[in-house]
Short mmCIF file of C-alpha atoms in Angstrom, two decimals:
data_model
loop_
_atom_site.label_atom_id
_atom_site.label_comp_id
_atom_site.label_asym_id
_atom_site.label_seq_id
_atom_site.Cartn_x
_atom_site.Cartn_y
_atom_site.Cartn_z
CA UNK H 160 6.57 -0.34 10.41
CA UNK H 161 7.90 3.26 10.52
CA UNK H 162 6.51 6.14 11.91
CA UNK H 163 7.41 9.70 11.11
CA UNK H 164 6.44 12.02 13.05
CA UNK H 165 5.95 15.81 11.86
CA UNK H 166 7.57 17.98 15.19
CA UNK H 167 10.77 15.65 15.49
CA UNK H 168 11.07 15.43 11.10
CA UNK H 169 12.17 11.57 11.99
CA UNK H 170 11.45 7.70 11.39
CA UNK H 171 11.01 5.86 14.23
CA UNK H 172 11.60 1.82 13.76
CA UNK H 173 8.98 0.25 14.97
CA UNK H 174 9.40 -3.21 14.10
CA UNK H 175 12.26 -4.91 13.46
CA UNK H 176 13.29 -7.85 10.95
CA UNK H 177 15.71 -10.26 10.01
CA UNK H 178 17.81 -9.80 6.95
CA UNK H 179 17.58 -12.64 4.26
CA UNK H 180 17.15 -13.43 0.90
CA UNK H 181 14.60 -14.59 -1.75
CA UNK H 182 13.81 -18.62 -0.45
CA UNK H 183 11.06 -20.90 -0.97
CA UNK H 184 8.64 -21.32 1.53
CA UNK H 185 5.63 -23.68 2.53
CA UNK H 186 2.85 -21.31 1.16
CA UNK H 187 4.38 -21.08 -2.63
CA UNK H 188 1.61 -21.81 -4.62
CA UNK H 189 3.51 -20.67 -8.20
CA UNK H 190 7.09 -20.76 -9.06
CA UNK H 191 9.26 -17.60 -9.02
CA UNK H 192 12.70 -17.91 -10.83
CA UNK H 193 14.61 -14.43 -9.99
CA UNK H 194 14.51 -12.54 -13.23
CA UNK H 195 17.67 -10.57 -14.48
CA UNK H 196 17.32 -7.02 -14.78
CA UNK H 197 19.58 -4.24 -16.24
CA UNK H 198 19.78 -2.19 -12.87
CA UNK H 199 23.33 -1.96 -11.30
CA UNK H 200 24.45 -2.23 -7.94
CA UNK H 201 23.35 0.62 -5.86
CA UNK H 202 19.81 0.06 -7.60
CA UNK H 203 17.14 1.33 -5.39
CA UNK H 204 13.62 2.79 -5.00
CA UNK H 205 11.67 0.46 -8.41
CA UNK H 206 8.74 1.43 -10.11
CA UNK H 207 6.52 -0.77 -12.59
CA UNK H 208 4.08 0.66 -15.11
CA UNK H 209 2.57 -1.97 -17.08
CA UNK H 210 2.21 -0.91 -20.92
CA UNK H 211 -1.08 -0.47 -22.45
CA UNK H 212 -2.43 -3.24 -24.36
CA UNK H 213 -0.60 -5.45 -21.38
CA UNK H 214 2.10 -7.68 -22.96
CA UNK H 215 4.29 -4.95 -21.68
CA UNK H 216 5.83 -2.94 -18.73
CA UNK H 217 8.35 -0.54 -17.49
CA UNK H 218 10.70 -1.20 -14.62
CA UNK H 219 11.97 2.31 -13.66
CA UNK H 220 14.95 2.73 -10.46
CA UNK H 221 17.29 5.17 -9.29
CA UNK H 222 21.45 4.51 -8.75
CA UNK H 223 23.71 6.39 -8.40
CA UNK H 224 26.69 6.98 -10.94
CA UNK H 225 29.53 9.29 -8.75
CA UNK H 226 27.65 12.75 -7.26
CA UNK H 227 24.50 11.73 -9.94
CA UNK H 228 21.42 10.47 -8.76
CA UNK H 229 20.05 8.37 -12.15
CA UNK H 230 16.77 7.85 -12.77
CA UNK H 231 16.47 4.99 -15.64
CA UNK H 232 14.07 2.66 -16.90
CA UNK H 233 14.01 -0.76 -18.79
CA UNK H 234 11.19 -2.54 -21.29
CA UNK H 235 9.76 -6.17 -19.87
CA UNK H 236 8.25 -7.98 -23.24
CA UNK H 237 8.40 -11.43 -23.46
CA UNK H 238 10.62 -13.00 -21.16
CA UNK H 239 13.23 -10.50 -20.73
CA UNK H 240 14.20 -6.57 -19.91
CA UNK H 241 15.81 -4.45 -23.01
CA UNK H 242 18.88 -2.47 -22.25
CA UNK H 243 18.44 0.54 -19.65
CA UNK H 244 17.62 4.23 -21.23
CA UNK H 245 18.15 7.18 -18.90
CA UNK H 246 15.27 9.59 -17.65
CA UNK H 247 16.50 11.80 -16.07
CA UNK H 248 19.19 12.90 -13.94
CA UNK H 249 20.83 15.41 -10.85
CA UNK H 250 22.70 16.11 -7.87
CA UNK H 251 20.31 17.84 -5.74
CA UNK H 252 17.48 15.14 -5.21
CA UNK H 253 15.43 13.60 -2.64
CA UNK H 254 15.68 9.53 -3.04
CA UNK H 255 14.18 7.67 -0.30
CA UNK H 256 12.85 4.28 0.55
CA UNK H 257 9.16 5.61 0.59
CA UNK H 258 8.70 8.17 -1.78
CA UNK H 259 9.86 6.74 -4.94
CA UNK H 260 9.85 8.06 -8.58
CA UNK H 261 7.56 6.30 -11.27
CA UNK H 262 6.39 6.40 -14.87
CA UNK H 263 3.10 6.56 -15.79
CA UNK H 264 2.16 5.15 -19.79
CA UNK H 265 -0.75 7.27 -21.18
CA UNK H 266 -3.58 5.06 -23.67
CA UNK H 267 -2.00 7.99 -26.74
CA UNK H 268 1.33 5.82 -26.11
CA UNK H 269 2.74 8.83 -24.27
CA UNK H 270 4.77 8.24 -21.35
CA UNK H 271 5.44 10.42 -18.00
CA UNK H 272 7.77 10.07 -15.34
CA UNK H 273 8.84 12.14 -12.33
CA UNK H 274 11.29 12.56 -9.31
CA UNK H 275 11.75 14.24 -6.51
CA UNK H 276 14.63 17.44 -5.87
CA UNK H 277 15.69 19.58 -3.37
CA UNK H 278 14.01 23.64 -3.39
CA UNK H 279 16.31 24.13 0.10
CA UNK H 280 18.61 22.89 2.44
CA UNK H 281 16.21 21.39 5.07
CA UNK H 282 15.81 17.78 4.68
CA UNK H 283 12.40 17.76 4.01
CA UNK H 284 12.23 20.47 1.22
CA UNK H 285 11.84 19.49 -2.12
CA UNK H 286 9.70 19.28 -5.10
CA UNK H 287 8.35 17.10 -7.53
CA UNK H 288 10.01 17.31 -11.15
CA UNK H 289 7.91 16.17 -14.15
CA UNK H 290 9.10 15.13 -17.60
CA UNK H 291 7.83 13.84 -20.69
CA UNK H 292 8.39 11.66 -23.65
CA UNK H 293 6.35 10.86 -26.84
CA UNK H 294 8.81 8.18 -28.56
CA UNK H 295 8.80 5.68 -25.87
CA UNK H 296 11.61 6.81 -23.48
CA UNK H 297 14.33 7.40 -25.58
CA UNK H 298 13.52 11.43 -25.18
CA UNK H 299 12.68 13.27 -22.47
CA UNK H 300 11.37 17.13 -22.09
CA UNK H 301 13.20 19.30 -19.76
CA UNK H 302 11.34 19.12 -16.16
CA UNK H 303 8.46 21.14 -15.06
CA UNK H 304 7.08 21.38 -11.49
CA UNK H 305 3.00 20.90 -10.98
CA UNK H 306 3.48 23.29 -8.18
CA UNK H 307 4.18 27.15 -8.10
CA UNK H 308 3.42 27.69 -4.37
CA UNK H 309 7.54 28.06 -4.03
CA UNK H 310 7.69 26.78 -0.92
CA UNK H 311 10.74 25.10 1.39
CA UNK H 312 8.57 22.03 2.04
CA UNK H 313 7.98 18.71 1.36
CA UNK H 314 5.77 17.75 -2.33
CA UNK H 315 5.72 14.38 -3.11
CA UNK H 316 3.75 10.69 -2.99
CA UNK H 317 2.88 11.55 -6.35
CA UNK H 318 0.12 9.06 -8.06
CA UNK H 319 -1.67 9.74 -11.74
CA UNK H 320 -5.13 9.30 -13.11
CA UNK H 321 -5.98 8.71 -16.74
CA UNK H 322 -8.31 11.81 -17.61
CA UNK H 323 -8.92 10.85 -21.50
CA UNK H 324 -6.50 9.50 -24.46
CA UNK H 325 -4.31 12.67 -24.24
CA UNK H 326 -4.44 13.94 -20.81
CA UNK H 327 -3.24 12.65 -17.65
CA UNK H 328 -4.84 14.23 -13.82
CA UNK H 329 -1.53 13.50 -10.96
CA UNK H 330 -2.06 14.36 -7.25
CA UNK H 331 0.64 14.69 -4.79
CA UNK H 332 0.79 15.58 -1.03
CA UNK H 333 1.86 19.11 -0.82
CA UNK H 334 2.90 21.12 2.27
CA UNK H 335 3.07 24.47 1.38
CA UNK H 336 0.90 25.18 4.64
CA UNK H 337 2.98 22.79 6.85
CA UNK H 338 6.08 25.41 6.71
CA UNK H 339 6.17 28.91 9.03
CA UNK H 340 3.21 29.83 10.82
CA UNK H 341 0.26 30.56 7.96
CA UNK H 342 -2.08 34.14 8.64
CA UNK H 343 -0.48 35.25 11.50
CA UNK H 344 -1.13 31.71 13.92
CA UNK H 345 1.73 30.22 15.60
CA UNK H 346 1.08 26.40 14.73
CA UNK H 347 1.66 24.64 11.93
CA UNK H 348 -0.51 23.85 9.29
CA UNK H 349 -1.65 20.61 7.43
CA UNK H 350 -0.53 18.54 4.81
CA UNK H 351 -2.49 18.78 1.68
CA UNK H 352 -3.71 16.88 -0.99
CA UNK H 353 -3.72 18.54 -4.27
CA UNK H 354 -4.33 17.77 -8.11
CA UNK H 355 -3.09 19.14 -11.76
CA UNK H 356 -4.07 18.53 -15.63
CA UNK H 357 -1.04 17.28 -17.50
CA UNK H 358 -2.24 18.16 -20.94
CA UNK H 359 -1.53 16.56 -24.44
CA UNK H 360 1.88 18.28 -25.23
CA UNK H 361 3.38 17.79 -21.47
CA UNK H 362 2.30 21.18 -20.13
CA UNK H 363 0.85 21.65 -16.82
CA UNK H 364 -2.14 23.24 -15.87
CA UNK H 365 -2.89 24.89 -12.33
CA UNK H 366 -2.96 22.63 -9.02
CA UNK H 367 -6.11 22.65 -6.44
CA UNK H 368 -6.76 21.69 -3.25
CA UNK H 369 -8.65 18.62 -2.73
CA UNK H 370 -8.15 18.18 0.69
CA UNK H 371 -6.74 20.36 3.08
CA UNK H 372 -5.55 18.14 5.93
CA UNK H 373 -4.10 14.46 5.15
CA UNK H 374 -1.30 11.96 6.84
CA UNK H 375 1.79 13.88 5.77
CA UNK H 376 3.76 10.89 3.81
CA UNK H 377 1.19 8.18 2.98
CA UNK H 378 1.48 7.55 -0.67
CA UNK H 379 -1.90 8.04 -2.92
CA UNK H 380 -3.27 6.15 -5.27
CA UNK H 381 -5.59 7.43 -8.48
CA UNK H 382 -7.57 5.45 -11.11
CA UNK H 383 -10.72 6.57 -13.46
CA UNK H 384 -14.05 5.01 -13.48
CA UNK H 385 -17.22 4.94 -15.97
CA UNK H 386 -18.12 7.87 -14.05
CA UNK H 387 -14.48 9.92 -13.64
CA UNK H 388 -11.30 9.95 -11.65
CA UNK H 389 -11.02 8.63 -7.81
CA UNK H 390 -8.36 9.05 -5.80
CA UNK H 391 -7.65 7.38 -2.25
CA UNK H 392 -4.93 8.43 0.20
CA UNK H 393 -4.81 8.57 3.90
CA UNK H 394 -6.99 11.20 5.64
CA UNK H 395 -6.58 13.44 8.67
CA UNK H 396 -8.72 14.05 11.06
CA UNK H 397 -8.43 16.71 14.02
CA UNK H 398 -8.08 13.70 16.53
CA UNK H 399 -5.39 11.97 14.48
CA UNK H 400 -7.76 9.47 13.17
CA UNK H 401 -5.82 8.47 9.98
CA UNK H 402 -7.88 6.18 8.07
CA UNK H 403 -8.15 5.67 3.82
CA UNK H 404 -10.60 7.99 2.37
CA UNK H 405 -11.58 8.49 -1.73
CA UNK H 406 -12.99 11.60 -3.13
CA UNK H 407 -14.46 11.13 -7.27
CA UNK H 408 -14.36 13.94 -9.78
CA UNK H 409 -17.55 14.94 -10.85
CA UNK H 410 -19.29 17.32 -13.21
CA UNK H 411 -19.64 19.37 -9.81
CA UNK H 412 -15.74 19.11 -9.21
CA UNK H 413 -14.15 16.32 -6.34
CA UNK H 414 -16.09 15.33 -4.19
CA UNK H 415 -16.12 15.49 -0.05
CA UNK H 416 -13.52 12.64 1.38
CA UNK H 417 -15.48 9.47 2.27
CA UNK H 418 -13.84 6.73 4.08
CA UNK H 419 -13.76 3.25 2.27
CA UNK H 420 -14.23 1.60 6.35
CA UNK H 421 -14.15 3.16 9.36
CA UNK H 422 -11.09 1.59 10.89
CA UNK H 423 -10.29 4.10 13.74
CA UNK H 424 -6.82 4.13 13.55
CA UNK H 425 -5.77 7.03 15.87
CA UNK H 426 -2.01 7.31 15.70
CA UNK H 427 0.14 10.87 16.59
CA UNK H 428 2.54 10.52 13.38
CA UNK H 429 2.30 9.19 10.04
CA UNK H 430 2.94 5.20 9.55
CA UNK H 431 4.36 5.71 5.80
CA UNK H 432 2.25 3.21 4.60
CA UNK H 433 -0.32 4.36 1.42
CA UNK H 434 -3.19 2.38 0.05
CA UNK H 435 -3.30 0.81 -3.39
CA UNK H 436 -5.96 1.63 -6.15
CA UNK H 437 -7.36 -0.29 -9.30
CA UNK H 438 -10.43 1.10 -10.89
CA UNK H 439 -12.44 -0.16 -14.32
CA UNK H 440 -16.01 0.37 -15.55
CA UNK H 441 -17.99 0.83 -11.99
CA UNK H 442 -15.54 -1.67 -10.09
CA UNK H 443 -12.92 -0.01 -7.44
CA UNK H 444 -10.17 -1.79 -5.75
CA UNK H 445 -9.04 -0.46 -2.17
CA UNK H 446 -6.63 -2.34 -0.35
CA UNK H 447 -4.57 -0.78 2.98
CA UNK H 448 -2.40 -1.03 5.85
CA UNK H 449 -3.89 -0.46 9.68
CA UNK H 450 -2.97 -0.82 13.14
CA UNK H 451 -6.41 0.20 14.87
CA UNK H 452 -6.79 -2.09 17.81
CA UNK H 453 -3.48 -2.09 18.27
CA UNK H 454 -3.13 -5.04 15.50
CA UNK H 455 -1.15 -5.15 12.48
CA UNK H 456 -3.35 -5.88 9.81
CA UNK H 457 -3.77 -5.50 5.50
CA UNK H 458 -7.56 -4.70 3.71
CA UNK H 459 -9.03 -4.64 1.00
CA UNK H 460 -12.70 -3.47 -0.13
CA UNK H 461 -14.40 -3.51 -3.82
CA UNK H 462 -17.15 -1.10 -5.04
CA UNK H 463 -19.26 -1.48 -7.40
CA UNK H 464 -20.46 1.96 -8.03
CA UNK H 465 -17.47 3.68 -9.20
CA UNK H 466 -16.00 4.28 -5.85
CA UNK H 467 -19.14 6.34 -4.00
CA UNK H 468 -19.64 3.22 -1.64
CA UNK H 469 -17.84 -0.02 -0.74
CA UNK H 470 -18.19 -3.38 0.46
CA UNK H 471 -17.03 -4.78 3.98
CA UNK H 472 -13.40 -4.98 3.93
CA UNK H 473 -11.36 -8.34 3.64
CA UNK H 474 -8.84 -8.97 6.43
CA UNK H 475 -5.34 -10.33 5.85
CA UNK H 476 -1.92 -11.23 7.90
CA UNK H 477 -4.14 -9.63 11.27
CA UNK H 478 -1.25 -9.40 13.76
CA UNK H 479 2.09 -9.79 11.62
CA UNK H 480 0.78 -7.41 9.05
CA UNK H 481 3.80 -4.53 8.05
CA UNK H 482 2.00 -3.07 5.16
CA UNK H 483 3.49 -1.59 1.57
CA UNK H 484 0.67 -3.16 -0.16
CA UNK H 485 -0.22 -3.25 -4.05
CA UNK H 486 -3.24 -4.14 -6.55
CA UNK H 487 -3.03 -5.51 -10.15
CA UNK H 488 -5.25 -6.64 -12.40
CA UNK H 489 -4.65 -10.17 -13.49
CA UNK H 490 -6.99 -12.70 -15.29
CA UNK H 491 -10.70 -11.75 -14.55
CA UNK H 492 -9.40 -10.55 -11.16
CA UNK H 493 -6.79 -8.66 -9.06
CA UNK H 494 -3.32 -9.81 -7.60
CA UNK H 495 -2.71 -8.14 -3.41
CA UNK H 496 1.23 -8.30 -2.60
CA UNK H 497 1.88 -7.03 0.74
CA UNK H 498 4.63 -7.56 3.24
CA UNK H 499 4.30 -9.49 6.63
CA UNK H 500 6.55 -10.92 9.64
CA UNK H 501 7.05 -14.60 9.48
CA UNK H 502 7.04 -17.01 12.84
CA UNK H 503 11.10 -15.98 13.04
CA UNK H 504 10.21 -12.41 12.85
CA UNK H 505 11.46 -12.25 9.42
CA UNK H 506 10.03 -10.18 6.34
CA UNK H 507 8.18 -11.91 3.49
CA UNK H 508 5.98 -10.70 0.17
CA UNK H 509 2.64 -12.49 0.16
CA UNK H 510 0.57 -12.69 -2.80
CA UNK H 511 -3.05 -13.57 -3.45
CA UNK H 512 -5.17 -13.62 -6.32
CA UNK H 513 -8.65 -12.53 -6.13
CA UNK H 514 -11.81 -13.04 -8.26
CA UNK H 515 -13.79 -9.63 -9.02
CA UNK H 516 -16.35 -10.98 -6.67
CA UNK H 517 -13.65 -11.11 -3.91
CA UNK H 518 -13.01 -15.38 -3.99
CA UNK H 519 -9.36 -16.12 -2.77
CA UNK H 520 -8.41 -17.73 -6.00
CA UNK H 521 -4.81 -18.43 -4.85
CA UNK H 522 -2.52 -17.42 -1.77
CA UNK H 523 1.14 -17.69 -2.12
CA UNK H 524 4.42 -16.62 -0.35
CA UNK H 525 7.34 -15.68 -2.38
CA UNK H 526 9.66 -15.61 0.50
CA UNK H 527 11.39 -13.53 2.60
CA UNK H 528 12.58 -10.01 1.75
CA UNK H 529 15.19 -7.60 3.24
CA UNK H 530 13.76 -6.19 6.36
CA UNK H 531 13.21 -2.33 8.13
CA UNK H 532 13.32 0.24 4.61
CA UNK H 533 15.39 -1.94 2.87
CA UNK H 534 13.05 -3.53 0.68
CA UNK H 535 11.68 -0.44 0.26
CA UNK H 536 7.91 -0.92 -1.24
CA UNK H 537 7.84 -3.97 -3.68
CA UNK H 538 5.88 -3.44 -6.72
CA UNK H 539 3.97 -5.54 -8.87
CA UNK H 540 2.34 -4.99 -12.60
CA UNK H 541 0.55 -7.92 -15.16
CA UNK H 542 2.63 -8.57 -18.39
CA UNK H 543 0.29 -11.42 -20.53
CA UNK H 544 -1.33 -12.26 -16.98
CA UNK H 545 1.82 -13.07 -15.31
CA UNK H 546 2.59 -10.89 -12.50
CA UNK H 547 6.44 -9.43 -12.79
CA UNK H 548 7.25 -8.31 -8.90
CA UNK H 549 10.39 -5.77 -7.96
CA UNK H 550 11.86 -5.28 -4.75
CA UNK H 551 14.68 -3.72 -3.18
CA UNK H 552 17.42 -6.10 -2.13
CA UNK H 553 20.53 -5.65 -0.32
CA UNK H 554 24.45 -6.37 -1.06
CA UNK H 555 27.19 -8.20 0.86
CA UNK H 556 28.72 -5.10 0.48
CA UNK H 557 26.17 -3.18 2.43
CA UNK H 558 24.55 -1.76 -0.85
CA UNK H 559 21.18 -2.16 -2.68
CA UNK H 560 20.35 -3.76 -5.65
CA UNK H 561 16.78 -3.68 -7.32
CA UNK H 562 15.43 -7.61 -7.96
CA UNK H 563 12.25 -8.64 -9.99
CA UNK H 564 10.70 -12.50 -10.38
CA UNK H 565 7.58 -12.89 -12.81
CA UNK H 566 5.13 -15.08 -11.06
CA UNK H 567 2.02 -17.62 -12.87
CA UNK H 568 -0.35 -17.27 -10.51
CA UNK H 569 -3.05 -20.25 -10.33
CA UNK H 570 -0.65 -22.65 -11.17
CA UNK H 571 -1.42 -26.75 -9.57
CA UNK H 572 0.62 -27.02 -6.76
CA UNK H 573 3.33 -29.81 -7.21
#
């Protein structure tokens, strides 16, 4: 796990892991053959949008190509990735481990992708940059910024929300108040939590605050219910209690922050390590990373009330837990990846498949992953209920390349 912590602007490594590649292991449960992808070496920082309609999904990545960071993006249909197309591109951006670009495929066939780019010298100054296409990638608009608050600070963790065919809600964690001292006090504010319209032809409407203090780099995760939008991310509290809340839009406007469990986490810094979010009809996913207790450990909860209350959380991985966890749907369920420590202190991507009613359907290690930020967050999307995983790998030559497997879940064991 890392921790960053606001007054020193720094990761701290908290626990270490081996370095090794993709291998078998003793809880495979499925087969996953490594999948060739068009990303080069350098390849960091995936993404994966699954299309809708789902016999479809975008991988999207960043290299580099001499003083360019690329942002480019690749079709999965079938069996196979089409050639790369090019998003976007720039010399002045932020690309990180954590904070990773990502496109987002509206139902209108629509699709929207952003980055992150330096406003200032200070590291953590930059803003997020939002294009738009309407022929499937191979056009982009020029970049617009949900923000106008003009700040040197940090915007980012971005995460999207369908609001109907033609519109698309995004949030983001945005420090405008986290800079110099705010109305004449000499502390620093919070990090917020804010939200914009992204309308039919790409504009941007206005942000607002939806929560005024959160974990300052947590990534957020959005979804829309029978009953509108919810959005989780990692709260704030005035005694560092840093646990996953959700707050629904309603015909009232977003609604107070309610935890989905009371974990207690208290910790001085932020652990860089978001929740996941899958919502449909009344049903809400919520699955998380927390150390309260002093123990590692993933969750997950389900509502069934479009996100206003949930179940008792599921425990998994309680003491070699590290986090980076993701949601899916996949036949009549949901698919959890998350990373954990093996026995040799190693790093591995477990898998398990889920029934809507919360029945471990099937459990599965696909083996052990480049540890510390290497492996960055792996990702995982449904393509014709076969879940297609990326990950961050690295090279004998000290580099990073971007891997992806496609995995049957529910297969008989051999």
């Amino acid at each position: 796990m890392y921790l960053k912590n606001r007054n020193a602007e720094m990761f701290r490594k908290i626990a270490p892991v081996l370095v090794m590649l993709l291998v078998p292991t003793a809880f495979v449960h499925a087969q996953a053959p490594s999948l060739e992808n068009p990303s080069g070496s350098g390849a960091m920082a995936p993404g994966l949008t699954a299309l809708p309609g789902g016999s479809a999904a975008i991988l999207s990545w960043i290299e580099k190509d001499g003083e360019d960071h690329v942002l480019k993006l690749s079709r999965f249909e079938g069996d196979s990735f089409a050639e790369a197309g090019e998003i976007a591109r720039g010399r002045d951006w932020f690309a990180n481990w954590a904070d990773t670009p990502a496109v987002h495929a509206r139902a209108d066939g629509a699709w929207i992708a952003h980055w992150l780019e330096k406003s200032a010298e200070s590291t953590y100054a930059y803003d997020v940059r939002v294009t738009f296409s309407t022929d499937e990638g191979k056009s982009w608009s020029p970049a617009r910024t949900p923000h106008a608050d003009g700040t040197p600070t940090e915007h980012g963790f971005v995460s999207y929300f369908p609001a109907d065919r033609q519109r698309t809600g995004m949030v983001w964690l945005d420090g405008r108040e986290t800079g110099a001292a705010r109305d004449g006090h000499d502390h620093e504010g919070f990090m917020t939590l804010r939200t914009a319209m992204i309308e039919a032809d790409g504009t941007i409407g206005p942000d607002r605050l939806i929560d005024d203090s959160v974990c300052d780099c947590c990534q957020t995760a959005g979804g829309t219910t029978a009953l509108g939008p919810v959005v989780a991310y990692r709260n704030r509290t005035s005694e560092e209690i840093r646990d996953i809340a959700v707050v629904r839009r309603t015909a009232d406007g977003w609604t107070e922050p309610r935890l989905v469990h009371a974990d207690g986490w208290k910790i001085g810094g932020c652990p860089v390590n978001g929740p996941s979010l899958l919502a449909d009809g009344m049903q809400v996913v919520v699955a998380w990373f927390t150390m309260a207790g002093d123990e590692p450990k993933v969750r997950f909860a389900v509502s069934n009330d479009a996100g206003a209350t949930f179940g008792p959380p599921v425990t998994r991985s309680p003491g070699t837990a590290l986090g980076r966890v993701q949601l899916a749907w996949i036949n009549d369920g949901f698919a959890l990846s998350w990373m954990e420590e093996d026995q040799d202190g190693a790093a591995r991507l477990r898998i398990a498949h889920y029934s809507l009613q919360g029945e471990l359907l099937d459990d599965l290690a696909l083996g052990q992953l480049d540890g510390g930020r290497v492996s960055g967050f792996p990702r995982i999307a449904t393509v014709d209920n076969r879940l297609l995983v990326a990950w961050t790998a690295s090279e004998q030559d000290k580099g990073t390349r971007v891997m992806t497997a496609l995995v049957d879940l529910d297969r008989p064991e051999n």
